[in-house]
Coordinates of C-alpha atoms in Angstrom, one line a residue:
Chain A
M1 CA 116.4 -150.6 27.2
E2 CA 116.2 -147.5 29.5
E3 CA 113.0 -146.7 27.9
F4 CA 111.8 -150.2 28.4
K5 CA 112.8 -150.0 32.1
S6 CA 110.7 -146.8 32.6
K7 CA 107.8 -148.5 30.9
I8 CA 108.0 -151.3 33.3
K9 CA 108.2 -149.1 36.3
K10 CA 105.0 -147.3 34.9
R11 CA 103.2 -150.8 34.6
I12 CA 104.2 -151.6 38.4
F13 CA 102.7 -148.4 39.4
V14 CA 99.3 -149.3 37.3
F15 CA 99.2 -152.7 38.9
K16 CA 99.6 -151.2 42.5
C17 CA 96.7 -148.8 41.8
Y18 CA 94.7 -152.0 40.6
A19 CA 95.6 -153.9 43.7
F20 CA 94.9 -150.8 46.0
V21 CA 91.4 -150.3 44.4
A22 CA 90.5 -154.0 44.3
T23 CA 91.7 -154.5 47.9
F24 CA 89.6 -151.5 48.8
V25 CA 86.5 -153.0 47.2
V26 CA 87.1 -156.3 48.7
I27 CA 87.4 -155.0 52.4
Y28 CA 84.3 -152.6 51.8
D29 CA 82.2 -155.6 50.6
V30 CA 83.3 -157.8 53.5
L31 CA 82.6 -155.0 56.1
G32 CA 79.4 -154.2 54.2
G33 CA 78.2 -157.8 54.8
V34 CA 78.8 -159.5 51.5
F35 CA 79.0 -163.0 53.1
D36 CA 75.8 -162.3 55.0
S37 CA 73.8 -161.6 51.5
L38 CA 75.7 -164.3 49.8
K39 CA 74.2 -166.8 52.6
S40 CA 70.8 -165.1 52.9
G41 CA 70.0 -164.3 49.1
D42 CA 68.7 -166.7 46.6
F43 CA 70.9 -168.3 44.1
K44 CA 70.5 -165.6 41.6
D45 CA 71.5 -162.6 44.1
G46 CA 74.5 -164.8 45.2
M47 CA 75.5 -165.2 41.6
V48 CA 75.7 -161.4 40.9
E49 CA 77.3 -160.5 44.2
G50 CA 79.6 -163.4 44.2
E51 CA 80.8 -162.6 40.7
S52 CA 81.7 -159.0 41.5
F53 CA 83.4 -160.0 44.7
G54 CA 85.4 -162.8 42.9
I55 CA 86.5 -160.7 40.2
M56 CA 87.9 -158.0 42.5
I57 CA 89.8 -160.7 44.6
A58 CA 91.1 -161.9 41.0
I59 CA 92.3 -158.6 40.3
A60 CA 93.9 -158.0 43.4
I61 CA 95.9 -161.2 43.5
M62 CA 96.7 -161.1 39.8
A63 CA 98.0 -157.3 40.4
V64 CA 100.1 -158.4 43.2
I65 CA 101.7 -161.5 41.3
Q66 CA 102.7 -159.1 38.3
I67 CA 104.0 -156.5 40.8
I68 CA 106.4 -159.1 42.4
R69 CA 107.1 -160.5 38.7
L70 CA 107.9 -157.2 37.3
S71 CA 109.9 -156.0 40.3
R72 CA 112.2 -159.1 39.9
V73 CA 112.7 -158.4 36.2
L74 CA 113.8 -154.9 36.8
N75 CA 116.7 -156.0 39.0
D76 CA 117.9 -158.5 36.6
E77 CA 119.2 -157.3 33.1
T78 CA 119.0 -160.9 31.5
Q79 CA 115.3 -161.1 32.6
L80 CA 114.8 -157.9 31.5
K81 CA 116.1 -158.5 28.1
M82 CA 114.1 -161.7 27.7
L83 CA 110.9 -159.8 28.6
Y84 CA 111.7 -157.2 26.1
N85 CA 112.4 -159.9 23.6
K86 CA 109.1 -161.7 24.5
E87 CA 107.0 -158.6 24.0
H88 CA 108.5 -157.6 20.8
D89 CA 108.9 -161.2 19.3
E90 CA 107.5 -161.2 15.7
R91 CA 106.1 -164.7 16.0
L92 CA 104.3 -163.9 19.3
K93 CA 103.0 -160.8 17.7
A94 CA 101.6 -162.6 14.7
I95 CA 99.9 -165.3 17.0
R96 CA 98.4 -162.5 19.3
S97 CA 97.1 -160.9 16.0
K98 CA 95.6 -164.1 14.5
A99 CA 93.7 -164.7 18.0
G100 CA 92.3 -161.4 18.0
M101 CA 94.2 -160.0 20.8
P102 CA 93.9 -157.5 22.4
M103 CA 90.4 -156.6 21.2
I104 CA 89.0 -159.7 22.3
M105 CA 90.3 -159.2 25.8
I106 CA 89.1 -155.7 25.9
M107 CA 85.7 -156.6 24.7
S108 CA 85.3 -159.4 27.1
I109 CA 86.4 -157.1 30.3
L110 CA 83.8 -154.5 28.9
M111 CA 81.1 -157.3 28.8
F112 CA 82.0 -158.3 32.3
A113 CA 82.0 -154.6 33.5
A114 CA 78.6 -154.0 31.7
G115 CA 77.0 -157.3 33.1
I116 CA 77.9 -156.2 36.6
V117 CA 76.3 -152.8 36.1
G118 CA 73.4 -154.4 34.1
S119 CA 72.9 -156.9 36.9
Y120 CA 71.4 -154.0 39.1
F121 CA 68.8 -153.6 36.6
N122 CA 68.0 -156.9 34.9
E123 CA 69.5 -160.2 35.8
V124 CA 69.0 -161.6 32.2
V125 CA 71.4 -158.8 31.1
F126 CA 73.9 -160.1 33.5
Y127 CA 73.9 -163.7 32.3
T128 CA 73.9 -162.9 28.9
L129 CA 76.9 -160.6 29.0
F130 CA 78.8 -162.9 31.3
A131 CA 78.2 -165.8 29.0
A132 CA 79.2 -163.9 25.9
G133 CA 82.3 -162.5 27.5
F134 CA 83.1 -166.0 28.7
V135 CA 82.7 -167.6 25.4
Q136 CA 84.7 -164.8 23.6
L137 CA 87.6 -165.4 26.0
T138 CA 87.6 -169.2 25.5
I139 CA 87.5 -168.8 21.7
G140 CA 90.4 -166.4 22.1
A141 CA 92.4 -168.8 24.2
I142 CA 91.6 -171.8 21.9
L143 CA 92.8 -169.7 18.8
K144 CA 96.0 -168.8 20.8
I145 CA 96.8 -172.3 21.6
Y146 CA 96.1 -173.5 18.1
Y147 CA 98.5 -170.8 16.5
L148 CA 101.1 -171.4 19.1
K149 CA 101.3 -175.1 18.1
K150 CA 101.0 -174.4 14.4
L151 CA 103.7 -171.6 14.1
Chain B
M1 CA 112.0 -172.6 4.9
K2 CA 115.1 -174.7 5.6
S3 CA 118.0 -173.0 7.4
K4 CA 121.4 -174.0 8.9
I5 CA 120.7 -172.4 12.3
R6 CA 121.0 -175.5 14.1
E7 CA 124.3 -176.5 12.7
L8 CA 125.7 -173.0 13.1
R9 CA 124.4 -172.9 16.6
K10 CA 125.9 -176.3 17.6
A11 CA 129.1 -175.5 16.0
R12 CA 129.4 -172.5 18.6
K13 CA 128.0 -174.7 21.3
M14 CA 125.0 -172.2 21.8
S15 CA 121.8 -173.0 23.2
Q16 CA 118.5 -171.8 21.4
E17 CA 117.9 -169.5 24.5
E18 CA 121.2 -167.7 24.0
L19 CA 121.0 -167.2 20.4
A20 CA 117.4 -165.8 20.9
L21 CA 118.8 -163.5 23.5
E22 CA 121.4 -162.3 21.1
V23 CA 119.1 -161.7 18.1
G24 CA 116.4 -160.2 20.0
T25 CA 113.7 -163.1 20.0
T26 CA 112.4 -165.8 22.1
R27 CA 113.5 -169.5 22.4
Q28 CA 110.3 -170.6 20.9
T29 CA 110.7 -168.7 17.8
I30 CA 114.2 -170.0 17.1
T31 CA 112.8 -173.6 17.7
S32 CA 110.1 -172.9 15.2
I33 CA 112.4 -171.5 12.6
E34 CA 114.9 -174.6 13.1
V35 CA 111.7 -177.0 12.7
E36 CA 110.5 -175.1 9.6
K37 CA 107.3 -174.4 11.1
Y38 CA 107.9 -170.5 10.8
T39 CA 109.5 -168.4 8.4
A40 CA 111.5 -165.5 10.0
S41 CA 110.9 -162.0 8.7
L42 CA 113.5 -160.4 6.6
L43 CA 114.6 -158.5 9.7
L44 CA 115.1 -161.3 12.0
A45 CA 116.7 -163.4 9.2
Y46 CA 119.1 -160.5 8.9
K47 CA 119.9 -160.4 12.7
I48 CA 120.5 -164.0 12.7
A49 CA 122.7 -164.1 9.6
H50 CA 124.6 -161.0 10.9
Y51 CA 125.2 -162.8 14.2
F52 CA 127.0 -165.7 12.5
E53 CA 128.7 -163.3 10.3
L54 CA 127.3 -164.8 7.1
S55 CA 124.9 -163.7 4.4
I56 CA 121.2 -164.5 4.5
E57 CA 121.5 -166.7 1.7
E58 CA 124.3 -168.7 3.5
V59 CA 121.9 -169.2 6.5
F60 CA 118.7 -169.8 4.8
D61 CA 117.9 -172.1 1.8
F62 CA 115.9 -170.2 -0.8
S63 CA 116.0 -173.1 -3.3
E64 CA 112.5 -174.1 -2.7
V65 CA 111.1 -170.6 -3.1
D66 CA 109.1 -169.9 -6.3
G67 CA 110.2 -167.3 -8.8

C-alpha cells in the first residue's frame, strides 16, 4: 500500500504540472487576445482557436479536480484501499481491455493534438482528425458501457 | 456460475462493499458474481473462499461445469 501511496503522490505531481501548463496557456491566450480573434475571425478560424482554448480549459479543470480527489484519498486509508481495489479489479480490467482502453484514449488524444497542429496548415486536416478522434472516443465509451452492463 | 456468497455474506451481516474491501475487489464485481453475470478468476475465488474459511468448492457451484 505504501508503493501505491507514492504512486498517487506522483500522479498528483503530474496533474499539478498539467494544471500549471494548461493555466499558463489559457492566460497566454486570453492576454494574446483570443476573444478578439474569436469575435473577429470567421466561423472556421473561431472553431480552431476555440477548440484549442477549450481543450486547455478542460485540461486545467480536470487536473484540479483530480488533484483534489487524489489528495482526499491520500488522507483516508479506506478510500485509498478502495481506489487500489478499483484500479486492480479483474472485472474492470477485463472491461477496459474489451473496450480497447487505453489505446483508444491515447490514439484519440494524439488525433486531437495532431488536429490542432494540422489546423495551422490545412483546416480539412483539423476537421478530419477532430471528427475521427471524437468518433473513436464515442465508440470506446459505448463499448465500455455495454460491457459494464454485460459483465 | 452459482455461488453461496450472498448467503455467506448475509450470515455475517456484511455488505457487498465490506466484502469487496476485504478481498481486494469492487462492490460491483461482488454484485456481478452474486447475480451470476461474472465468473471470478481462480485468484479472486480463492480469496473469497479463504475469507469465509471454506474451500472454493464449498463457495462456488461447479456442478454445471462441463467435463
